Amino acid sequence: MRLVKTLDRYRRVTAVPSQKPGVCASAGLTVKECEASVWAVAPDGRYRGAEAINVVLAVALGTRLPLGLYELPLVRWLQDLTYLWVAANRGRLPGDEPYCSQHPNQCR
């Protein structure tokens, strides 16, 4: 989320942790769906995984370039494969302290 905030100079993206109560339901998603993948919710639909990341980057940067690249079959395949690996190993990768560790009174 920190990278999105850095890239999003005009504050076009609102990043919300899915662990916060009610967030998944407000997006029309189940908790299980939110735990399995990152999601981007936009006026034109919901996106998950690598596609969601590309949507967020496109909005944050104000350009369709990330989505245009993602639409290329080989790029899509590589990004989807990479996302699946990252999602399966996210607990072992470096990053921010989990939201629920930072805000235990706001988690289920």
PDB file of N, CA and C in Angstrom:
ATOM      1  N   MET A   1       0.829  -1.190   0.000  1.00  0.00           N
ATOM      2  CA  MET A   1       0.000   0.000   0.000  1.00  0.00           C
ATOM      3  C   MET A   1       0.871   1.250   0.000  1.00  0.00           C
ATOM      4  N   ARG A   2       2.046   1.144   0.591  1.00  0.00           N
ATOM      5  CA  ARG A   2       2.943   2.292   0.646  1.00  0.00           C
ATOM      6  C   ARG A   2       3.362   2.713  -0.764  1.00  0.00           C
ATOM      7  N   LEU A   3       3.650   1.755  -1.644  1.00  0.00           N
ATOM      8  CA  LEU A   3       4.052   2.072  -3.016  1.00  0.00           C
ATOM      9  C   LEU A   3       2.924   2.776  -3.763  1.00  0.00           C
ATOM     10  N   VAL A   4       1.702   2.336  -3.578  1.00  0.00           N
ATOM     11  CA  VAL A   4       0.556   2.968  -4.237  1.00  0.00           C
ATOM     12  C   VAL A   4       0.444   4.422  -3.786  1.00  0.00           C
ATOM     13  N   LYS A   5       0.577   4.656  -2.491  1.00  0.00           N
ATOM     14  CA  LYS A   5       0.497   6.038  -1.990  1.00  0.00           C
ATOM     15  C   LYS A   5       1.608   6.906  -2.556  1.00  0.00           C
ATOM     16  N   THR A   6       2.786   6.339  -2.732  1.00  0.00           N
ATOM     17  CA  THR A   6       3.910   7.088  -3.293  1.00  0.00           C
ATOM     18  C   THR A   6       3.656   7.440  -4.756  1.00  0.00           C
ATOM     19  N   LEU A   7       3.151   6.493  -5.526  1.00  0.00           N
ATOM     20  CA  LEU A   7       2.913   6.709  -6.957  1.00  0.00           C
ATOM     21  C   LEU A   7       1.684   7.573  -7.234  1.00  0.00           C
ATOM     22  N   ASP A   8       0.735   7.547  -6.336  1.00  0.00           N
ATOM     23  CA  ASP A   8      -0.556   8.219  -6.531  1.00  0.00           C
ATOM     24  C   ASP A   8      -0.489   9.668  -6.044  1.00  0.00           C
ATOM     25  N   ARG A   9       0.191  10.518  -6.805  1.00  0.00           N
ATOM     26  CA  ARG A   9       0.388  11.914  -6.390  1.00  0.00           C
ATOM     27  C   ARG A   9      -0.915  12.690  -6.298  1.00  0.00           C
ATOM     28  N   TYR A  10      -1.926  12.323  -7.073  1.00  0.00           N
ATOM     29  CA  TYR A  10      -3.191  13.057  -7.085  1.00  0.00           C
ATOM     30  C   TYR A  10      -4.274  12.374  -6.254  1.00  0.00           C
ATOM     31  N   ARG A  11      -3.886  11.378  -5.481  1.00  0.00           N
ATOM     32  CA  ARG A  11      -4.788  10.666  -4.556  1.00  0.00           C
ATOM     33  C   ARG A  11      -6.039  10.146  -5.266  1.00  0.00           C
ATOM     34  N   ARG A  12      -5.829   9.407  -6.345  1.00  0.00           N
ATOM     35  CA  ARG A  12      -6.930   8.817  -7.115  1.00  0.00           C
ATOM     36  C   ARG A  12      -7.350   7.455  -6.580  1.00  0.00           C
ATOM     37  N   VAL A  13      -6.477   6.821  -5.795  1.00  0.00           N
ATOM     38  CA  VAL A  13      -6.721   5.461  -5.303  1.00  0.00           C
ATOM     39  C   VAL A  13      -6.927   5.498  -3.789  1.00  0.00           C
ATOM     40  N   THR A  14      -7.907   4.746  -3.333  1.00  0.00           N
ATOM     41  CA  THR A  14      -8.106   4.565  -1.896  1.00  0.00           C
ATOM     42  C   THR A  14      -7.776   3.115  -1.583  1.00  0.00           C
ATOM     43  N   ALA A  15      -6.694   2.895  -0.862  1.00  0.00           N
ATOM     44  CA  ALA A  15      -6.280   1.534  -0.491  1.00  0.00           C
ATOM     45  C   ALA A  15      -6.817   1.236   0.907  1.00  0.00           C
ATOM     46  N   VAL A  16      -7.550   0.118   1.021  1.00  0.00           N
ATOM     47  CA  VAL A  16      -8.179  -0.253   2.284  1.00  0.00           C
ATOM     48  C   VAL A  16      -7.802  -1.698   2.608  1.00  0.00           C
ATOM     49  N   PRO A  17      -7.338  -1.965   3.832  1.00  0.00           N
ATOM     50  CA  PRO A  17      -6.993  -3.345   4.186  1.00  0.00           C
ATOM     51  C   PRO A  17      -8.246  -4.215   4.290  1.00  0.00           C
ATOM     52  N   SER A  18      -8.199  -5.373   3.680  1.00  0.00           N
ATOM     53  CA  SER A  18      -9.371  -6.258   3.680  1.00  0.00           C
ATOM     54  C   SER A  18      -9.652  -6.842   5.058  1.00  0.00           C
ATOM     55  N   GLN A  19      -8.672  -6.789   5.965  1.00  0.00           N
ATOM     56  CA  GLN A  19      -8.871  -7.326   7.308  1.00  0.00           C
ATOM     57  C   GLN A  19      -9.774  -6.432   8.158  1.00  0.00           C
ATOM     58  N   LYS A  20      -9.952  -5.198   7.754  1.00  0.00           N
ATOM     59  CA  LYS A  20     -10.801  -4.272   8.496  1.00  0.00           C
ATOM     60  C   LYS A  20     -12.255  -4.735   8.364  1.00  0.00           C
ATOM     61  N   PRO A  21     -12.964  -4.885   9.467  1.00  0.00           N
ATOM     62  CA  PRO A  21     -14.338  -5.399   9.416  1.00  0.00           C
ATOM     63  C   PRO A  21     -15.246  -4.611   8.463  1.00  0.00           C
ATOM     64  N   GLY A  22     -16.001  -5.342   7.663  1.00  0.00           N
ATOM     65  CA  GLY A  22     -16.979  -4.756   6.762  1.00  0.00           C
ATOM     66  C   GLY A  22     -16.451  -4.373   5.390  1.00  0.00           C
ATOM     67  N   VAL A  23     -15.137  -4.364   5.209  1.00  0.00           N
ATOM     68  CA  VAL A  23     -14.565  -3.934   3.925  1.00  0.00           C
ATOM     69  C   VAL A  23     -14.943  -4.889   2.800  1.00  0.00           C
ATOM     70  N   CYS A  24     -14.785  -6.176   3.025  1.00  0.00           N
ATOM     71  CA  CYS A  24     -15.100  -7.156   1.969  1.00  0.00           C
ATOM     72  C   CYS A  24     -16.570  -7.068   1.567  1.00  0.00           C
ATOM     73  N   ALA A  25     -17.445  -7.064   2.555  1.00  0.00           N
ATOM     74  CA  ALA A  25     -18.880  -7.013   2.271  1.00  0.00           C
ATOM     75  C   ALA A  25     -19.251  -5.727   1.536  1.00  0.00           C
ATOM     76  N   SER A  26     -18.612  -4.610   1.876  1.00  0.00           N
ATOM     77  CA  SER A  26     -18.935  -3.343   1.214  1.00  0.00           C
ATOM     78  C   SER A  26     -18.557  -3.360  -0.264  1.00  0.00           C
ATOM     79  N   ALA A  27     -17.642  -4.250  -0.636  1.00  0.00           N
ATOM     80  CA  ALA A  27     -17.236  -4.391  -2.040  1.00  0.00           C
ATOM     81  C   ALA A  27     -17.970  -5.540  -2.725  1.00  0.00           C
ATOM     82  N   GLY A  28     -18.883  -6.191  -2.006  1.00  0.00           N
ATOM     83  CA  GLY A  28     -19.613  -7.313  -2.578  1.00  0.00           C
ATOM     84  C   GLY A  28     -18.789  -8.579  -2.646  1.00  0.00           C
ATOM     85  N   LEU A  29     -17.796  -8.704  -1.760  1.00  0.00           N
ATOM     86  CA  LEU A  29     -16.910  -9.860  -1.745  1.00  0.00           C
ATOM     87  C   LEU A  29     -17.043 -10.608  -0.426  1.00  0.00           C
ATOM     88  N   THR A  30     -16.689 -11.875  -0.441  1.00  0.00           N
ATOM     89  CA  THR A  30     -16.667 -12.648   0.794  1.00  0.00           C
ATOM     90  C   THR A  30     -15.297 -12.497   1.446  1.00  0.00           C
ATOM     91  N   VAL A  31     -15.223 -12.821   2.723  1.00  0.00           N
ATOM     92  CA  VAL A  31     -13.945 -12.786   3.429  1.00  0.00           C
ATOM     93  C   VAL A  31     -12.972 -13.764   2.776  1.00  0.00           C
ATOM     94  N   LYS A  32     -13.470 -14.928   2.372  1.00  0.00           N
ATOM     95  CA  LYS A  32     -12.623 -15.931   1.727  1.00  0.00           C
ATOM     96  C   LYS A  32     -12.019 -15.377   0.432  1.00  0.00           C
ATOM     97  N   GLU A  33     -12.807 -14.669  -0.372  1.00  0.00           N
ATOM     98  CA  GLU A  33     -12.297 -14.068  -1.606  1.00  0.00           C
ATOM     99  C   GLU A  33     -11.211 -13.032  -1.298  1.00  0.00           C
ATOM    100  N   CYS A  34     -11.440 -12.240  -0.260  1.00  0.00           N
ATOM    101  CA  CYS A  34     -10.472 -11.209   0.115  1.00  0.00           C
ATOM    102  C   CYS A  34      -9.174 -11.813   0.652  1.00  0.00           C
ATOM    103  N   GLU A  35      -9.284 -12.917   1.362  1.00  0.00           N
ATOM    104  CA  GLU A  35      -8.090 -13.568   1.892  1.00  0.00           C
ATOM    105  C   GLU A  35      -7.267 -14.232   0.788  1.00  0.00           C
ATOM    106  N   ALA A  36      -7.923 -14.635  -0.281  1.00  0.00           N
ATOM    107  CA  ALA A  36      -7.241 -15.361  -1.360  1.00  0.00           C
ATOM    108  C   ALA A  36      -6.497 -14.443  -2.324  1.00  0.00           C
ATOM    109  N   SER A  37      -6.941 -13.192  -2.449  1.00  0.00           N
ATOM    110  CA  SER A  37      -6.388 -12.353  -3.502  1.00  0.00           C
ATOM    111  C   SER A  37      -6.559 -10.877  -3.191  1.00  0.00           C
ATOM    112  N   VAL A  38      -5.728 -10.069  -3.820  1.00  0.00           N
ATOM    113  CA  VAL A  38      -5.897  -8.622  -3.763  1.00  0.00           C
ATOM    114  C   VAL A  38      -7.007  -8.256  -4.748  1.00  0.00           C
ATOM    115  N   TRP A  39      -7.774  -7.230  -4.419  1.00  0.00           N
ATOM    116  CA  TRP A  39      -8.892  -6.806  -5.263  1.00  0.00           C
ATOM    117  C   TRP A  39      -8.814  -5.314  -5.529  1.00  0.00           C
ATOM    118  N   ALA A  40      -9.286  -4.907  -6.682  1.00  0.00           N
ATOM    119  CA  ALA A  40      -9.483  -3.495  -7.014  1.00  0.00           C
ATOM    120  C   ALA A  40     -10.946  -3.350  -7.399  1.00  0.00           C
ATOM    121  N   VAL A  41     -11.610  -2.422  -6.749  1.00  0.00           N
ATOM    122  CA  VAL A  41     -13.024  -2.171  -7.045  1.00  0.00           C
ATOM    123  C   VAL A  41     -13.104  -0.799  -7.695  1.00  0.00           C
ATOM    124  N   ALA A  42     -13.666  -0.771  -8.891  1.00  0.00           N
ATOM    125  CA  ALA A  42     -13.775   0.461  -9.670  1.00  0.00           C
ATOM    126  C   ALA A  42     -15.210   0.612 -10.152  1.00  0.00           C
ATOM    127  N   PRO A  43     -15.580   1.798 -10.605  1.00  0.00           N
ATOM    128  CA  PRO A  43     -16.939   1.991 -11.111  1.00  0.00           C
ATOM    129  C   PRO A  43     -17.314   1.018 -12.228  1.00  0.00           C
ATOM    130  N   ASP A  44     -16.314   0.566 -12.994  1.00  0.00           N
ATOM    131  CA  ASP A  44     -16.616  -0.326 -14.121  1.00  0.00           C
ATOM    132  C   ASP A  44     -16.493  -1.805 -13.778  1.00  0.00           C
ATOM    133  N   GLY A  45     -16.199  -2.156 -12.528  1.00  0.00           N
ATOM    134  CA  GLY A  45     -16.145  -3.566 -12.155  1.00  0.00           C
ATOM    135  C   GLY A  45     -15.158  -3.862 -11.045  1.00  0.00           C
ATOM    136  N   ARG A  46     -15.000  -5.167 -10.769  1.00  0.00           N
ATOM    137  CA  ARG A  46     -14.056  -5.637  -9.753  1.00  0.00           C
ATOM    138  C   ARG A  46     -12.974  -6.450 -10.442  1.00  0.00           C
ATOM    139  N   TYR A  47     -11.763  -6.285  -9.976  1.00  0.00           N
ATOM    140  CA  TYR A  47     -10.609  -6.959 -10.565  1.00  0.00           C
ATOM    141  C   TYR A  47      -9.829  -7.631  -9.449  1.00  0.00           C
ATOM    142  N   ARG A  48      -9.222  -8.799  -9.768  1.00  0.00           N
ATOM    143  CA  ARG A  48      -8.461  -9.489  -8.722  1.00  0.00           C
ATOM    144  C   ARG A  48      -7.063  -9.852  -9.224  1.00  0.00           C
ATOM    145  N   GLY A  49      -6.179 -10.108  -8.276  1.00  0.00           N
ATOM    146  CA  GLY A  49      -4.835 -10.571  -8.593  1.00  0.00           C
ATOM    147  C   GLY A  49      -4.017  -9.566  -9.377  1.00  0.00           C
ATOM    148  N   ALA A  50      -3.245 -10.083 -10.331  1.00  0.00           N
ATOM    149  CA  ALA A  50      -2.359  -9.238 -11.133  1.00  0.00           C
ATOM    150  C   ALA A  50      -3.135  -8.169 -11.894  1.00  0.00           C
ATOM    151  N   GLU A  51      -4.321  -8.520 -12.350  1.00  0.00           N
ATOM    152  CA  GLU A  51      -5.134  -7.532 -13.063  1.00  0.00           C
ATOM    153  C   GLU A  51      -5.492  -6.371 -12.143  1.00  0.00           C
ATOM    154  N   ALA A  52      -5.824  -6.655 -10.885  1.00  0.00           N
ATOM    155  CA  ALA A  52      -6.142  -5.604  -9.917  1.00  0.00           C
ATOM    156  C   ALA A  52      -4.944  -4.687  -9.708  1.00  0.00           C
ATOM    157  N   ILE A  53      -3.771  -5.257  -9.612  1.00  0.00           N
ATOM    158  CA  ILE A  53      -2.564  -4.455  -9.425  1.00  0.00           C
ATOM    159  C   ILE A  53      -2.352  -3.534 -10.622  1.00  0.00           C
ATOM    160  N   ASN A  54      -2.583  -4.051 -11.826  1.00  0.00           N
ATOM    161  CA  ASN A  54      -2.444  -3.221 -13.013  1.00  0.00           C
ATOM    162  C   ASN A  54      -3.490  -2.116 -13.075  1.00  0.00           C
ATOM    163  N   VAL A  55      -4.706  -2.389 -12.648  1.00  0.00           N
ATOM    164  CA  VAL A  55      -5.752  -1.361 -12.597  1.00  0.00           C
ATOM    165  C   VAL A  55      -5.339  -0.259 -11.626  1.00  0.00           C
ATOM    166  N   VAL A  56      -4.870  -0.644 -10.449  1.00  0.00           N
ATOM    167  CA  VAL A  56      -4.447   0.341  -9.446  1.00  0.00           C
ATOM    168  C   VAL A  56      -3.288   1.180  -9.972  1.00  0.00           C
ATOM    169  N   LEU A  57      -2.303   0.533 -10.586  1.00  0.00           N
ATOM    170  CA  LEU A  57      -1.176   1.282 -11.145  1.00  0.00           C
ATOM    171  C   LEU A  57      -1.638   2.241 -12.235  1.00  0.00           C
ATOM    172  N   ALA A  58      -2.529   1.794 -13.097  1.00  0.00           N
ATOM    173  CA  ALA A  58      -3.031   2.651 -14.173  1.00  0.00           C
ATOM    174  C   ALA A  58      -3.730   3.884 -13.604  1.00  0.00           C
ATOM    175  N   VAL A  59      -4.563   3.687 -12.598  1.00  0.00           N
ATOM    176  CA  VAL A  59      -5.281   4.815 -11.993  1.00  0.00           C
ATOM    177  C   VAL A  59      -4.314   5.730 -11.249  1.00  0.00           C
ATOM    178  N   ALA A  60      -3.428   5.141 -10.460  1.00  0.00           N
ATOM    179  CA  ALA A  60      -2.478   5.936  -9.679  1.00  0.00           C
ATOM    180  C   ALA A  60      -1.566   6.772 -10.572  1.00  0.00           C
ATOM    181  N   LEU A  61      -1.110   6.185 -11.671  1.00  0.00           N
ATOM    182  CA  LEU A  61      -0.201   6.892 -12.575  1.00  0.00           C
ATOM    183  C   LEU A  61      -0.921   7.768 -13.594  1.00  0.00           C
ATOM    184  N   GLY A  62      -2.225   7.550 -13.746  1.00  0.00           N
ATOM    185  CA  GLY A  62      -2.998   8.330 -14.706  1.00  0.00           C
ATOM    186  C   GLY A  62      -2.718   7.960 -16.145  1.00  0.00           C
ATOM    187  N   THR A  63      -2.414   6.672 -16.380  1.00  0.00           N
ATOM    188  CA  THR A  63      -2.124   6.204 -17.742  1.00  0.00           C
ATOM    189  C   THR A  63      -2.630   4.766 -17.898  1.00  0.00           C
ATOM    190  N   ARG A  64      -3.027   4.415 -19.095  1.00  0.00           N
ATOM    191  CA  ARG A  64      -3.495   3.050 -19.372  1.00  0.00           C
ATOM    192  C   ARG A  64      -2.346   2.088 -19.658  1.00  0.00           C
ATOM    193  N   LEU A  65      -1.116   2.564 -19.632  1.00  0.00           N
ATOM    194  CA  LEU A  65       0.027   1.734 -19.993  1.00  0.00           C
ATOM    195  C   LEU A  65       0.093   0.410 -19.230  1.00  0.00           C
ATOM    196  N   PRO A  66      -0.055   0.398 -17.892  1.00  0.00           N
ATOM    197  CA  PRO A  66      -0.009  -0.906 -17.206  1.00  0.00           C
ATOM    198  C   PRO A  66      -1.074  -1.881 -17.713  1.00  0.00           C
ATOM    199  N   LEU A  67      -2.274  -1.386 -17.967  1.00  0.00           N
ATOM    200  CA  LEU A  67      -3.342  -2.256 -18.477  1.00  0.00           C
ATOM    201  C   LEU A  67      -3.070  -2.691 -19.902  1.00  0.00           C
ATOM    202  N   GLY A  68      -2.512  -1.794 -20.709  1.00  0.00           N
ATOM    203  CA  GLY A  68      -2.172  -2.145 -22.085  1.00  0.00           C
ATOM    204  C   GLY A  68      -1.134  -3.260 -22.135  1.00  0.00           C
ATOM    205  N   LEU A  69      -0.141  -3.177 -21.272  1.00  0.00           N
ATOM    206  CA  LEU A  69       0.867  -4.236 -21.202  1.00  0.00           C
ATOM    207  C   LEU A  69       0.256  -5.535 -20.696  1.00  0.00           C
ATOM    208  N   TYR A  70      -0.612  -5.432 -19.698  1.00  0.00           N
ATOM    209  CA  TYR A  70      -1.241  -6.626 -19.122  1.00  0.00           C
ATOM    210  C   TYR A  70      -2.116  -7.350 -20.142  1.00  0.00           C
ATOM    211  N   GLU A  71      -2.650  -6.623 -21.102  1.00  0.00           N
ATOM    212  CA  GLU A  71      -3.504  -7.239 -22.124  1.00  0.00           C
ATOM    213  C   GLU A  71      -2.723  -8.098 -23.113  1.00  0.00           C
ATOM    214  N   LEU A  72      -1.403  -7.959 -23.145  1.00  0.00           N
ATOM    215  CA  LEU A  72      -0.588  -8.816 -24.013  1.00  0.00           C
ATOM    216  C   LEU A  72      -0.547 -10.220 -23.407  1.00  0.00           C
ATOM    217  N   PRO A  73      -0.883 -11.242 -24.173  1.00  0.00           N
ATOM    218  CA  PRO A  73      -1.025 -12.596 -23.619  1.00  0.00           C
ATOM    219  C   PRO A  73       0.173 -13.098 -22.809  1.00  0.00           C
ATOM    220  N   LEU A  74       1.375 -12.933 -23.309  1.00  0.00           N
ATOM    221  CA  LEU A  74       2.544 -13.435 -22.581  1.00  0.00           C
ATOM    222  C   LEU A  74       2.760 -12.652 -21.287  1.00  0.00           C
ATOM    223  N   VAL A  75       2.556 -11.340 -21.341  1.00  0.00           N
ATOM    224  CA  VAL A  75       2.710 -10.503 -20.141  1.00  0.00           C
ATOM    225  C   VAL A  75       1.663 -10.901 -19.114  1.00  0.00           C
ATOM    226  N   ARG A  76       0.420 -11.078 -19.554  1.00  0.00           N
ATOM    227  CA  ARG A  76      -0.659 -11.487 -18.643  1.00  0.00           C
ATOM    228  C   ARG A  76      -0.302 -12.821 -17.974  1.00  0.00           C
ATOM    229  N   TRP A  77       0.135 -13.776 -18.761  1.00  0.00           N
ATOM    230  CA  TRP A  77       0.471 -15.091 -18.230  1.00  0.00           C
ATOM    231  C   TRP A  77       1.584 -14.987 -17.179  1.00  0.00           C
ATOM    232  N   LEU A  78       2.650 -14.232 -17.501  1.00  0.00           N
ATOM    233  CA  LEU A  78       3.770 -14.072 -16.569  1.00  0.00           C
ATOM    234  C   LEU A  78       3.354 -13.347 -15.294  1.00  0.00           C
ATOM    235  N   GLN A  79       2.575 -12.296 -15.428  1.00  0.00           N
ATOM    236  CA  GLN A  79       2.133 -11.548 -14.246  1.00  0.00           C
ATOM    237  C   GLN A  79       1.186 -12.387 -13.391  1.00  0.00           C
ATOM    238  N   ASP A  80       0.273 -13.109 -14.027  1.00  0.00           N
ATOM    239  CA  ASP A  80      -0.640 -13.967 -13.265  1.00  0.00           C
ATOM    240  C   ASP A  80       0.132 -15.055 -12.523  1.00  0.00           C
ATOM    241  N   LEU A  81       1.093 -15.663 -13.182  1.00  0.00           N
ATOM    242  CA  LEU A  81       1.918 -16.695 -12.563  1.00  0.00           C
ATOM    243  C   LEU A  81       2.717 -16.122 -11.387  1.00  0.00           C
ATOM    244  N   THR A  82       3.307 -14.954 -11.591  1.00  0.00           N
ATOM    245  CA  THR A  82       4.066 -14.295 -10.522  1.00  0.00           C
ATOM    246  C   THR A  82       3.159 -13.951  -9.355  1.00  0.00           C
ATOM    247  N   TYR A  83       1.972 -13.434  -9.653  1.00  0.00           N
ATOM    248  CA  TYR A  83       1.039 -13.086  -8.580  1.00  0.00           C
ATOM    249  C   TYR A  83       0.648 -14.330  -7.772  1.00  0.00           C
ATOM    250  N   LEU A  84       0.379 -15.428  -8.449  1.00  0.00           N
ATOM    251  CA  LEU A  84       0.012 -16.660  -7.739  1.00  0.00           C
ATOM    252  C   LEU A  84       1.129 -17.094  -6.791  1.00  0.00           C
ATOM    253  N   TRP A  85       2.384 -16.982  -7.237  1.00  0.00           N
ATOM    254  CA  TRP A  85       3.518 -17.348  -6.385  1.00  0.00           C
ATOM    255  C   TRP A  85       3.611 -16.401  -5.185  1.00  0.00           C
ATOM    256  N   VAL A  86       3.491 -15.103  -5.430  1.00  0.00           N
ATOM    257  CA  VAL A  86       3.570 -14.124  -4.345  1.00  0.00           C
ATOM    258  C   VAL A  86       2.431 -14.348  -3.351  1.00  0.00           C
ATOM    259  N   ALA A  87       1.225 -14.561  -3.841  1.00  0.00           N
ATOM    260  CA  ALA A  87       0.078 -14.783  -2.955  1.00  0.00           C
ATOM    261  C   ALA A  87       0.268 -16.031  -2.104  1.00  0.00           C
ATOM    262  N   ALA A  88       0.831 -17.078  -2.690  1.00  0.00           N
ATOM    263  CA  ALA A  88       1.046 -18.325  -1.954  1.00  0.00           C
ATOM    264  C   ALA A  88       2.160 -18.186  -0.912  1.00  0.00           C
ATOM    265  N   ASN A  89       3.044 -17.217  -1.094  1.00  0.00           N
ATOM    266  CA  ASN A  89       4.197 -17.063  -0.210  1.00  0.00           C
ATOM    267  C   ASN A  89       4.210 -15.732   0.543  1.00  0.00           C
ATOM    268  N   ARG A  90       3.109 -15.016   0.558  1.00  0.00           N
ATOM    269  CA  ARG A  90       3.103 -13.661   1.121  1.00  0.00           C
ATOM    270  C   ARG A  90       3.510 -13.615   2.583  1.00  0.00           C
ATOM    271  N   GLY A  91       3.255 -14.658   3.333  1.00  0.00           N
ATOM    272  CA  GLY A  91       3.640 -14.677   4.745  1.00  0.00           C
ATOM    273  C   GLY A  91       5.141 -14.765   4.960  1.00  0.00           C
ATOM    274  N   ARG A  92       5.851 -15.210   3.959  1.00  0.00           N
ATOM    275  CA  ARG A  92       7.304 -15.359   4.065  1.00  0.00           C
ATOM    276  C   ARG A  92       8.077 -14.214   3.422  1.00  0.00           C
ATOM    277  N   LEU A  93       7.365 -13.304   2.779  1.00  0.00           N
ATOM    278  CA  LEU A  93       8.024 -12.200   2.082  1.00  0.00           C
ATOM    279  C   LEU A  93       8.090 -10.967   2.979  1.00  0.00           C
ATOM    280  N   PRO A  94       9.120 -10.122   2.790  1.00  0.00           N
ATOM    281  CA  PRO A  94       9.203  -8.910   3.598  1.00  0.00           C
ATOM    282  C   PRO A  94       8.088  -7.941   3.219  1.00  0.00           C
ATOM    283  N   GLY A  95       7.739  -7.098   4.144  1.00  0.00           N
ATOM    284  CA  GLY A  95       6.704  -6.111   3.874  1.00  0.00           C
ATOM    285  C   GLY A  95       6.281  -5.424   5.144  1.00  0.00           C
ATOM    286  N   ASP A  96       5.199  -4.685   5.048  1.00  0.00           N
ATOM    287  CA  ASP A  96       4.671  -3.982   6.208  1.00  0.00           C
ATOM    288  C   ASP A  96       4.151  -4.964   7.240  1.00  0.00           C
ATOM    289  N   GLU A  97       4.102  -4.507   8.472  1.00  0.00           N
ATOM    290  CA  GLU A  97       3.491  -5.298   9.539  1.00  0.00           C
ATOM    291  C   GLU A  97       2.006  -5.461   9.210  1.00  0.00           C
ATOM    292  N   PRO A  98       1.460  -6.665   9.357  1.00  0.00           N
ATOM    293  CA  PRO A  98       0.050  -6.887   9.029  1.00  0.00           C
ATOM    294  C   PRO A  98      -0.879  -5.906   9.752  1.00  0.00           C
ATOM    295  N   TYR A  99      -1.946  -5.540   9.062  1.00  0.00           N
ATOM    296  CA  TYR A  99      -2.909  -4.572   9.580  1.00  0.00           C
ATOM    297  C   TYR A  99      -3.426  -4.975  10.955  1.00  0.00           C
ATOM    298  N   CYS A 100      -3.768  -6.248  11.117  1.00  0.00           N
ATOM    299  CA  CYS A 100      -4.347  -6.694  12.386  1.00  0.00           C
ATOM    300  C   CYS A 100      -3.330  -6.643  13.531  1.00  0.00           C
ATOM    301  N   SER A 101      -2.044  -6.760  13.221  1.00  0.00           N
ATOM    302  CA  SER A 101      -1.023  -6.599  14.251  1.00  0.00           C
ATOM    303  C   SER A 101      -0.909  -5.148  14.673  1.00  0.00           C
ATOM    304  N   GLN A 102      -1.112  -4.252  13.720  1.00  0.00           N
ATOM    305  CA  GLN A 102      -1.046  -2.823  14.000  1.00  0.00           C
ATOM    306  C   GLN A 102      -2.298  -2.307  14.696  1.00  0.00           C
ATOM    307  N   HIS A 103      -3.449  -2.915  14.374  1.00  0.00           N
ATOM    308  CA  HIS A 103      -4.746  -2.448  14.886  1.00  0.00           C
ATOM    309  C   HIS A 103      -5.573  -3.638  15.405  1.00  0.00           C
ATOM    310  N   PRO A 104      -5.140  -4.312  16.453  1.00  0.00           N
ATOM    311  CA  PRO A 104      -5.837  -5.520  16.899  1.00  0.00           C
ATOM    312  C   PRO A 104      -7.297  -5.283  17.322  1.00  0.00           C
ATOM    313  N   ASN A 105      -7.610  -4.089  17.781  1.00  0.00           N
ATOM    314  CA  ASN A 105      -8.994  -3.811  18.196  1.00  0.00           C
ATOM    315  C   ASN A 105      -9.937  -3.589  17.027  1.00  0.00           C
ATOM    316  N   GLN A 106      -9.402  -3.499  15.792  1.00  0.00           N
ATOM    317  CA  GLN A 106     -10.249  -3.286  14.617  1.00  0.00           C
ATOM    318  C   GLN A 106     -10.404  -4.532  13.768  1.00  0.00           C
ATOM    319  N   CYS A 107      -9.867  -5.657  14.228  1.00  0.00           N
ATOM    320  CA  CYS A 107      -9.918  -6.888  13.437  1.00  0.00           C
ATOM    321  C   CYS A 107     -10.864  -7.900  14.064  1.00  0.00           C
ATOM    322  N   ARG A 108     -11.293  -8.849  13.241  1.00  0.00           N
ATOM    323  CA  ARG A 108     -12.210  -9.865  13.716  1.00  0.00           C
ATOM    324  C   ARG A 108     -11.497 -10.888  14.560  1.00  0.00           C
TER     325      ARG A 108
END
